[in-house]
Short mmCIF file of C-alpha atoms and ligand atoms in Angstrom, two decimals:
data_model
loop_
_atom_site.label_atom_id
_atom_site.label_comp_id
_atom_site.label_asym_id
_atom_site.label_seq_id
_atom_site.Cartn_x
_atom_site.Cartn_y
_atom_site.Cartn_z
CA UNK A 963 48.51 -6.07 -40.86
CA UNK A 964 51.03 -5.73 -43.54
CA UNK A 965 51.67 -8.39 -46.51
CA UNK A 966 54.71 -10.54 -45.48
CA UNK A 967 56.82 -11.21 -48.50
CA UNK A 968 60.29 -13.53 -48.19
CA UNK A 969 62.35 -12.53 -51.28
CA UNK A 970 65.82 -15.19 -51.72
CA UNK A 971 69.00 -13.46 -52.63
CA UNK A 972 68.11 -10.52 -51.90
CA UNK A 973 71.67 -8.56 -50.62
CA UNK A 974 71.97 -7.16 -54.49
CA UNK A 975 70.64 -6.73 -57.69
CA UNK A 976 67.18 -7.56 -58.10
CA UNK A 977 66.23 -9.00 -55.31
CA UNK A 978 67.45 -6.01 -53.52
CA UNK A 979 65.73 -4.08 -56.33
CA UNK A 980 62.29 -5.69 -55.48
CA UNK A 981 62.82 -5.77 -51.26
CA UNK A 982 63.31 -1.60 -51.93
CA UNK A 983 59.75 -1.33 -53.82
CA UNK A 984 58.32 -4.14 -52.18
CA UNK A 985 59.25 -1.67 -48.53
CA UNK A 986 58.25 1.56 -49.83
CA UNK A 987 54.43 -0.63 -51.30
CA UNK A 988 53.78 -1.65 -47.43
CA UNK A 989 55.01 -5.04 -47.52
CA UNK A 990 56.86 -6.55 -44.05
CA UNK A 991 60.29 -7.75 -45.57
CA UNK A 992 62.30 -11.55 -44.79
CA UNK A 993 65.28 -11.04 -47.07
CA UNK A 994 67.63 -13.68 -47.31
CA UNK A 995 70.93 -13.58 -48.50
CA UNK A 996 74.02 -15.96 -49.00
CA UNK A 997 77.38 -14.14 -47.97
CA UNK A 998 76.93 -10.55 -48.30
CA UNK A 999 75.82 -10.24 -45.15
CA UNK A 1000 77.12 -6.43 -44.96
CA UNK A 1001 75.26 -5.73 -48.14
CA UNK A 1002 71.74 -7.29 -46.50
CA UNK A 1003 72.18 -5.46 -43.26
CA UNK A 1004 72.83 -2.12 -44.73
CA UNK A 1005 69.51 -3.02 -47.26
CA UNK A 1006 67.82 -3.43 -43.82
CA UNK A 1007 68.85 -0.49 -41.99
CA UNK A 1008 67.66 1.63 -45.22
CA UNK A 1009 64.01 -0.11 -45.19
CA UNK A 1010 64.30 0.40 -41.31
CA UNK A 1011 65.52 4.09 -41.30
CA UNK A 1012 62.38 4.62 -44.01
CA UNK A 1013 59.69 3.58 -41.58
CA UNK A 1014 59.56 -0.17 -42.90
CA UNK A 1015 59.68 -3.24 -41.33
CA UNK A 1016 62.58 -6.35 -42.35
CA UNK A 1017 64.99 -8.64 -41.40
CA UNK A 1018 67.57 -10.54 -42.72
CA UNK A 1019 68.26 -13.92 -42.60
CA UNK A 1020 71.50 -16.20 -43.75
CA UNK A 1021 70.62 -19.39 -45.36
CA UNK A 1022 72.34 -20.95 -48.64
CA UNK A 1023 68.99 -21.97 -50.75
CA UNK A 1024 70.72 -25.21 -51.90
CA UNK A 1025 70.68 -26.47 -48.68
CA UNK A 1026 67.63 -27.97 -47.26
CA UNK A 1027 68.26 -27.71 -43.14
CA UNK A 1028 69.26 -24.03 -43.98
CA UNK A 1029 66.03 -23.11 -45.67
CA UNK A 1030 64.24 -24.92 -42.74
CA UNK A 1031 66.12 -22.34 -40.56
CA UNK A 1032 65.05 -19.53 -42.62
CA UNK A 1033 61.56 -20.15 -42.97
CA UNK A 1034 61.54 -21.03 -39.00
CA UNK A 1035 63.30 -17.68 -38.52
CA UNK A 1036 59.97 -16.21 -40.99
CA UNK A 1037 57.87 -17.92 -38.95
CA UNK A 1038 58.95 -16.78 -35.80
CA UNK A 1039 59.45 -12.92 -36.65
CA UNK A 1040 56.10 -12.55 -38.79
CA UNK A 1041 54.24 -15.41 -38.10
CA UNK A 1042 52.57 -15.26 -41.89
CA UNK A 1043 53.30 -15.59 -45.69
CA UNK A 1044 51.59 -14.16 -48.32
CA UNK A 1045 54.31 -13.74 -51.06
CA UNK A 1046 57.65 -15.81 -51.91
CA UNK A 1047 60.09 -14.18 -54.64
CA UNK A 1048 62.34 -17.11 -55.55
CA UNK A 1049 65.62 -14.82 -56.73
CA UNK A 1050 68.19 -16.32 -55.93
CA UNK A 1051 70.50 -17.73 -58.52
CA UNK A 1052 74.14 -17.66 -59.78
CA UNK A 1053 75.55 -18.59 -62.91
CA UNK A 1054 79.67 -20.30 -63.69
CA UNK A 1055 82.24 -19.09 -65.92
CA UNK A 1056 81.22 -18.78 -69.81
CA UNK A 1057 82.45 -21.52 -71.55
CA UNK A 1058 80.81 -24.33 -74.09
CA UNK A 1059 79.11 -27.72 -72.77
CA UNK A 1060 81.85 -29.87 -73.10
CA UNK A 1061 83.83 -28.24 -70.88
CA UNK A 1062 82.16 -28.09 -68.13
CA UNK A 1063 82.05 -30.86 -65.49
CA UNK A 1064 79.63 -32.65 -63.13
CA UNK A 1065 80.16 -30.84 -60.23
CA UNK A 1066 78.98 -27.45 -61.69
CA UNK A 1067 76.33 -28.78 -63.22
CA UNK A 1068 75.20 -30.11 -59.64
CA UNK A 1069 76.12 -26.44 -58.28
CA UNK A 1070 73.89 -24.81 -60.85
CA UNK A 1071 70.99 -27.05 -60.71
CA UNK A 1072 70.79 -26.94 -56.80
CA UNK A 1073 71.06 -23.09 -56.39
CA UNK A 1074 68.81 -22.40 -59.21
CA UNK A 1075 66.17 -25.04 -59.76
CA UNK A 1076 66.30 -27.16 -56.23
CA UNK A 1077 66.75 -23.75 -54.40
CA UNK A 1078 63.38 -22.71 -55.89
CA UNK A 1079 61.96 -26.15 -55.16
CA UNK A 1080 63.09 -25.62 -51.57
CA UNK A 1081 61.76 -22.59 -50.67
CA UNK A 1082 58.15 -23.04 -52.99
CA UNK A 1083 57.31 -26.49 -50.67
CA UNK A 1084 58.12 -24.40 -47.76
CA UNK A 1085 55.97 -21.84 -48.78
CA UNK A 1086 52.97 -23.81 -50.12
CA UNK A 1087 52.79 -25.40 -46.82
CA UNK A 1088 52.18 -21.85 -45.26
CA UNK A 1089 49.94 -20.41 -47.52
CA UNK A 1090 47.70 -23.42 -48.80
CA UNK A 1091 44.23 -23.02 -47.60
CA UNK A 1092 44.26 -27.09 -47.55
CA UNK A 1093 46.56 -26.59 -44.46
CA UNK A 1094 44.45 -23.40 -43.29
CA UNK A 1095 46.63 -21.03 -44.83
CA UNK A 1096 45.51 -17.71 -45.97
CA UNK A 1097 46.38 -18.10 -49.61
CA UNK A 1098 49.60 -15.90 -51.42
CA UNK A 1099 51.70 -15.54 -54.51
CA UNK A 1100 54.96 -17.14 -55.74
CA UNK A 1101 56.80 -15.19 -57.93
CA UNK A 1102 60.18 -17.27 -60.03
CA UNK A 1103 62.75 -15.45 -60.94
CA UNK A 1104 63.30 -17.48 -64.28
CA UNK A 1105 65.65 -15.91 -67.35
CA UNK A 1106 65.20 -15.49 -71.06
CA UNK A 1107 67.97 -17.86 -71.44
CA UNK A 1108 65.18 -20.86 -70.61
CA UNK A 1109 64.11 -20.15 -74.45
CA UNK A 1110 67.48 -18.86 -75.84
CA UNK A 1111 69.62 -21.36 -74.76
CA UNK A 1112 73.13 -19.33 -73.58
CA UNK A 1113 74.82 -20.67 -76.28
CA UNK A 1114 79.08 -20.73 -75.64
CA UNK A 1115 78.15 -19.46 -72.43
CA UNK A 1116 76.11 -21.14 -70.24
CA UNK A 1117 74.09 -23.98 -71.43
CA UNK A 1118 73.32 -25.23 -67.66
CA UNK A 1119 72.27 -21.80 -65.85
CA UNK A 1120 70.06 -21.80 -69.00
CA UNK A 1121 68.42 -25.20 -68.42
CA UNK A 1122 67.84 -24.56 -65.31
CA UNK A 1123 65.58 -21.66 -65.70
CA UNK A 1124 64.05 -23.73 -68.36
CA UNK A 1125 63.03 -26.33 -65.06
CA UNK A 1126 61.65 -23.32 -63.07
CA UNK A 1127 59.39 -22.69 -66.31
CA UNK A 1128 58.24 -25.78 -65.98
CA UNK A 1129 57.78 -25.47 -62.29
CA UNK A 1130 56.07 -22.62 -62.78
CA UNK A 1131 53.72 -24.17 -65.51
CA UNK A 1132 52.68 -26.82 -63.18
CA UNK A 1133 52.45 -25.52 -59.61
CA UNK A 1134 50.40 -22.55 -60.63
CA UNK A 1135 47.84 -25.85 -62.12
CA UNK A 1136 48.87 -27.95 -58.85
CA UNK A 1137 47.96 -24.81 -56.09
CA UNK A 1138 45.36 -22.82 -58.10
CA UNK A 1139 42.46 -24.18 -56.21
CA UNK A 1140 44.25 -23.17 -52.68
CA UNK A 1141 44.52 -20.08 -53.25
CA UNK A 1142 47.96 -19.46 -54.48
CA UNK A 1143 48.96 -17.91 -57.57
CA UNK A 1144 52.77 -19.28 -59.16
CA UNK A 1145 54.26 -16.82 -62.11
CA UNK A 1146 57.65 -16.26 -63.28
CA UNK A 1147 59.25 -13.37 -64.76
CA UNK A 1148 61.87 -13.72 -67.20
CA UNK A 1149 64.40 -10.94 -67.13
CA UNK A 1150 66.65 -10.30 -70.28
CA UNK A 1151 70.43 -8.98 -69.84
CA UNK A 1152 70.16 -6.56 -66.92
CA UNK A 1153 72.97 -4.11 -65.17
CA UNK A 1154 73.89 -6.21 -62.31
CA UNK A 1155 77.01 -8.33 -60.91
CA UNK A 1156 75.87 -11.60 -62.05
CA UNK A 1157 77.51 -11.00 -65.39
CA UNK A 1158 80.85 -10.22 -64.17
CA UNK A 1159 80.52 -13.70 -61.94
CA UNK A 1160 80.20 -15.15 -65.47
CA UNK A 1161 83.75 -13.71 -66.19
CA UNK A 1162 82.73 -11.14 -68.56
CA UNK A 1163 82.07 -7.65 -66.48
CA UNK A 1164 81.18 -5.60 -70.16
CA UNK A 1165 78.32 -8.54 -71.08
CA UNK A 1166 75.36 -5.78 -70.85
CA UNK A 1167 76.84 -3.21 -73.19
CA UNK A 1168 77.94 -6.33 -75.60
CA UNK A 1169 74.53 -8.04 -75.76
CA UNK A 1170 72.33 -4.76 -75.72
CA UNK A 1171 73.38 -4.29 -79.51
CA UNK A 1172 70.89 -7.71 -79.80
CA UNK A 1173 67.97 -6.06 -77.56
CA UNK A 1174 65.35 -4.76 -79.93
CA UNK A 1175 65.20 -1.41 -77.24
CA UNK A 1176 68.99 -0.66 -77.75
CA UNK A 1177 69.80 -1.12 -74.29
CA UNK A 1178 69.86 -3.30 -70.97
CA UNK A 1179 67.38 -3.35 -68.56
CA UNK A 1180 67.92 -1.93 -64.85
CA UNK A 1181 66.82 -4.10 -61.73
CA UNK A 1182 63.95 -2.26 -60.76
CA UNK A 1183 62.09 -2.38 -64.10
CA UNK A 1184 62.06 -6.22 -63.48
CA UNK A 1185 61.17 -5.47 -59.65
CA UNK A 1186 58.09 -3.52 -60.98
CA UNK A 1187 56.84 -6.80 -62.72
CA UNK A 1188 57.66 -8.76 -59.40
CA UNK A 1189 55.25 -6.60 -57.36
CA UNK A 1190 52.50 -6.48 -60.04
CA UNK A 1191 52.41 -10.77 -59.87
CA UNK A 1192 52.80 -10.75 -56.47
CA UNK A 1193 49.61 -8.10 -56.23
CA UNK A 1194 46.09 -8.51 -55.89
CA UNK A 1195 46.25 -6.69 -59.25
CA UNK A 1196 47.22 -9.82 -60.66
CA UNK A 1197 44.43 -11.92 -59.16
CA UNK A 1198 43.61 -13.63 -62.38
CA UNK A 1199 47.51 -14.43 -63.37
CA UNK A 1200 48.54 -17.72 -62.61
CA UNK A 1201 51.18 -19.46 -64.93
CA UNK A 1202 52.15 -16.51 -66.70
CA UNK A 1203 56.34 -16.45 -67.83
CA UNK A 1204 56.19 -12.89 -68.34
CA UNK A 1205 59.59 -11.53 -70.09
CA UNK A 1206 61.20 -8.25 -69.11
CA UNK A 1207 63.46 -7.98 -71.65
CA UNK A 1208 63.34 -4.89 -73.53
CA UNK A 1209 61.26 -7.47 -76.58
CA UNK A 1210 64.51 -9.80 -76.99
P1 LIG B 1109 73.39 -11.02 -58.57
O1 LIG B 1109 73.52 -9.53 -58.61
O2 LIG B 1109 74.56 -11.88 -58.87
O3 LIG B 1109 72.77 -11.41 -57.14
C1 LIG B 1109 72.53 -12.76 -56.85
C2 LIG B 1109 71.82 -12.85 -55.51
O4 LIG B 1109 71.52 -14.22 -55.25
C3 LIG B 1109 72.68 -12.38 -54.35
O5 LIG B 1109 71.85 -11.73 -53.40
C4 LIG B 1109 73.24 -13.67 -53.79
O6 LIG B 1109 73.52 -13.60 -52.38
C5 LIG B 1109 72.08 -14.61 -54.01
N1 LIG B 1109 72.46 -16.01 -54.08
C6 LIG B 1109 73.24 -16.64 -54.98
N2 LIG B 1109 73.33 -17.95 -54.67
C7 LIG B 1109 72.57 -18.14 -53.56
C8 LIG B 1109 72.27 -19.26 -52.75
N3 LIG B 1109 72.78 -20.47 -53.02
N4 LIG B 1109 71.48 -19.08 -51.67
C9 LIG B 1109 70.96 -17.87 -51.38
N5 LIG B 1109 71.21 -16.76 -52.11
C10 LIG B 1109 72.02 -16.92 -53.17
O7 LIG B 1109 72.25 -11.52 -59.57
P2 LIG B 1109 70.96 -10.82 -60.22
O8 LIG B 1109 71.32 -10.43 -61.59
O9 LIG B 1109 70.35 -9.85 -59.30
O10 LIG B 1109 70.06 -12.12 -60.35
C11 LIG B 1109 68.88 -12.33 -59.59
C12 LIG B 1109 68.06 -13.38 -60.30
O11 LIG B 1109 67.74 -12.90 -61.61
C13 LIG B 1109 68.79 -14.71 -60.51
O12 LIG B 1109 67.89 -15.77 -60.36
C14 LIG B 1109 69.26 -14.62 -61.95
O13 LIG B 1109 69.44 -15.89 -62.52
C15 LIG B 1109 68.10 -13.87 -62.57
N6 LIG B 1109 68.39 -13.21 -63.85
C16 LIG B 1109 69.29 -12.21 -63.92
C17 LIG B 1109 69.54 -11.61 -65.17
C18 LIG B 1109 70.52 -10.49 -65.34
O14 LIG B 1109 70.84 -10.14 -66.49
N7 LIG B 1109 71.03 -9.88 -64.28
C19 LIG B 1109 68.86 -12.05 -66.28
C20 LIG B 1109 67.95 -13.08 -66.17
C21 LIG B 1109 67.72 -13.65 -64.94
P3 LIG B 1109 74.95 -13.05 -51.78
O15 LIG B 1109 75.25 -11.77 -52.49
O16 LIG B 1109 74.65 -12.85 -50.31
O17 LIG B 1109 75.96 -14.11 -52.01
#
């Protein structure tokens, strides 16, 4: 039977990315997605028209009853769980710290950090062989920012990747025994939308002059270190924040 992996946000960039190598490496896709729901459908028909096997499945990560309803919807398609990508995130417009209010703060935190939170519980009860699971993989999707801070720009998006290092520090220690392995990769500036949410479309080609390679990264070079975690390849990696980010 194939390897079922659930990757969150995955209707663009790279969690789309990863679902397209994860298909074409054998794995049965759950792809969730937020509002592009024309986006995740087409991602599926593509997998589909290839010969692979996915769904997709609506559910805002934030929000605990919807997660419930997308891991039930897991559940009841596949029936198994052997790897979680926690993906999903968004970031606000740039701006400095003491302009920003509450109320994105509380945005950022519960997309990014209790999002991850969400969906890891959900998938450590699955895979724990303490609850006679068969073991699996978590793989964060964390950021570079966690140790560079996003000065002027986002301070908050960047703390909260700092909490899913953390996370990942201490569930890989908390589920080692049961069979699950917990890593993070932290991407660097990479050619997707997320920038332009930010409110500055041109941020790859401005911060690439600071990237030791000369250049931004592409999705798929981070969704070739998502695969090698989530693989048995990386049976002896637990805890690892490993940075794709062309040595920024
Ligand atoms: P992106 O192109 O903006 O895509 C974000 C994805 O996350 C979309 O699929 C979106 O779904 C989904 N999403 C956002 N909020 C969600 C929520 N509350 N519930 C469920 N899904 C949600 O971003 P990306 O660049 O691919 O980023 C993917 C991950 O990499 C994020 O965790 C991001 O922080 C991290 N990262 C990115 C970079 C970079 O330079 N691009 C660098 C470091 C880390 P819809 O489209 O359906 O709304």
């Amino acid at each position: 039977m194939n390897k079922v992996m659930l990757i969150t946000g995955a209707s663009r960039g790279i969690g789309a990315a990863t679902a397209r190598l994860a298909a074409a490496r054998g794995y049965a896709l759950c792809l969730n997605y937020h509002q592009r729901r024309t986006a995740a459908d087409a991602l599926v028909a593509d997998i589909v028209r290839a010969g692979g096997r996915a769904i997709a499945v609506q559910a805002d990560v934030a929000d605990e009853a919807q997660v419930a309803r997308l891991f039930a919807e897991l559940d009841r398609e596949f029936g198994r769980l052997d790897v979680l990508v926690n993906n999903a995130g968004m970031l606000e417009q740039q701006m400095r710290l003491e302009q920003m209010d509450l109320g994105r703060w509380q945005r950022v935190f519960a997309a990014n950090v209790f999002g991850s939170f969400l969906c890891a519980r959900a998938a450590i009860t699955r895979m724990s062989t303490a609850n006679g699971g068969g073991g699996g993989a978590i793989v964060n999707v964390s950021s570079v920012a966690a140790r560079l801070g996003a000065p002027g720009e986002y301070i908050d998006y960047a703390a909260a990747k700092g909490a899913i290092d953390s996370m990942t520090l201490g569930l890989a220690k908390e589920v080692a025994a049961e069979g699950i392995r917990v890593n993070a990769v932290r991407p660097g500036v990479i050619d997707t939308d997320i920038h332009a949410s930010g409110g500055e479309p041109g941020r790859v080609a401005r911060v690439s002059q600071s990237v030791p390679m000369g250049r931004g990264g592409q999705a798929q070079e981070v969704a070739e270190a998502i695969l090698w975690l989530a693989s048995d390849q990386a049976s002896y990696t637990s805890g690892a924040l490993l940075d794709v980010a062309g040595g920024r």
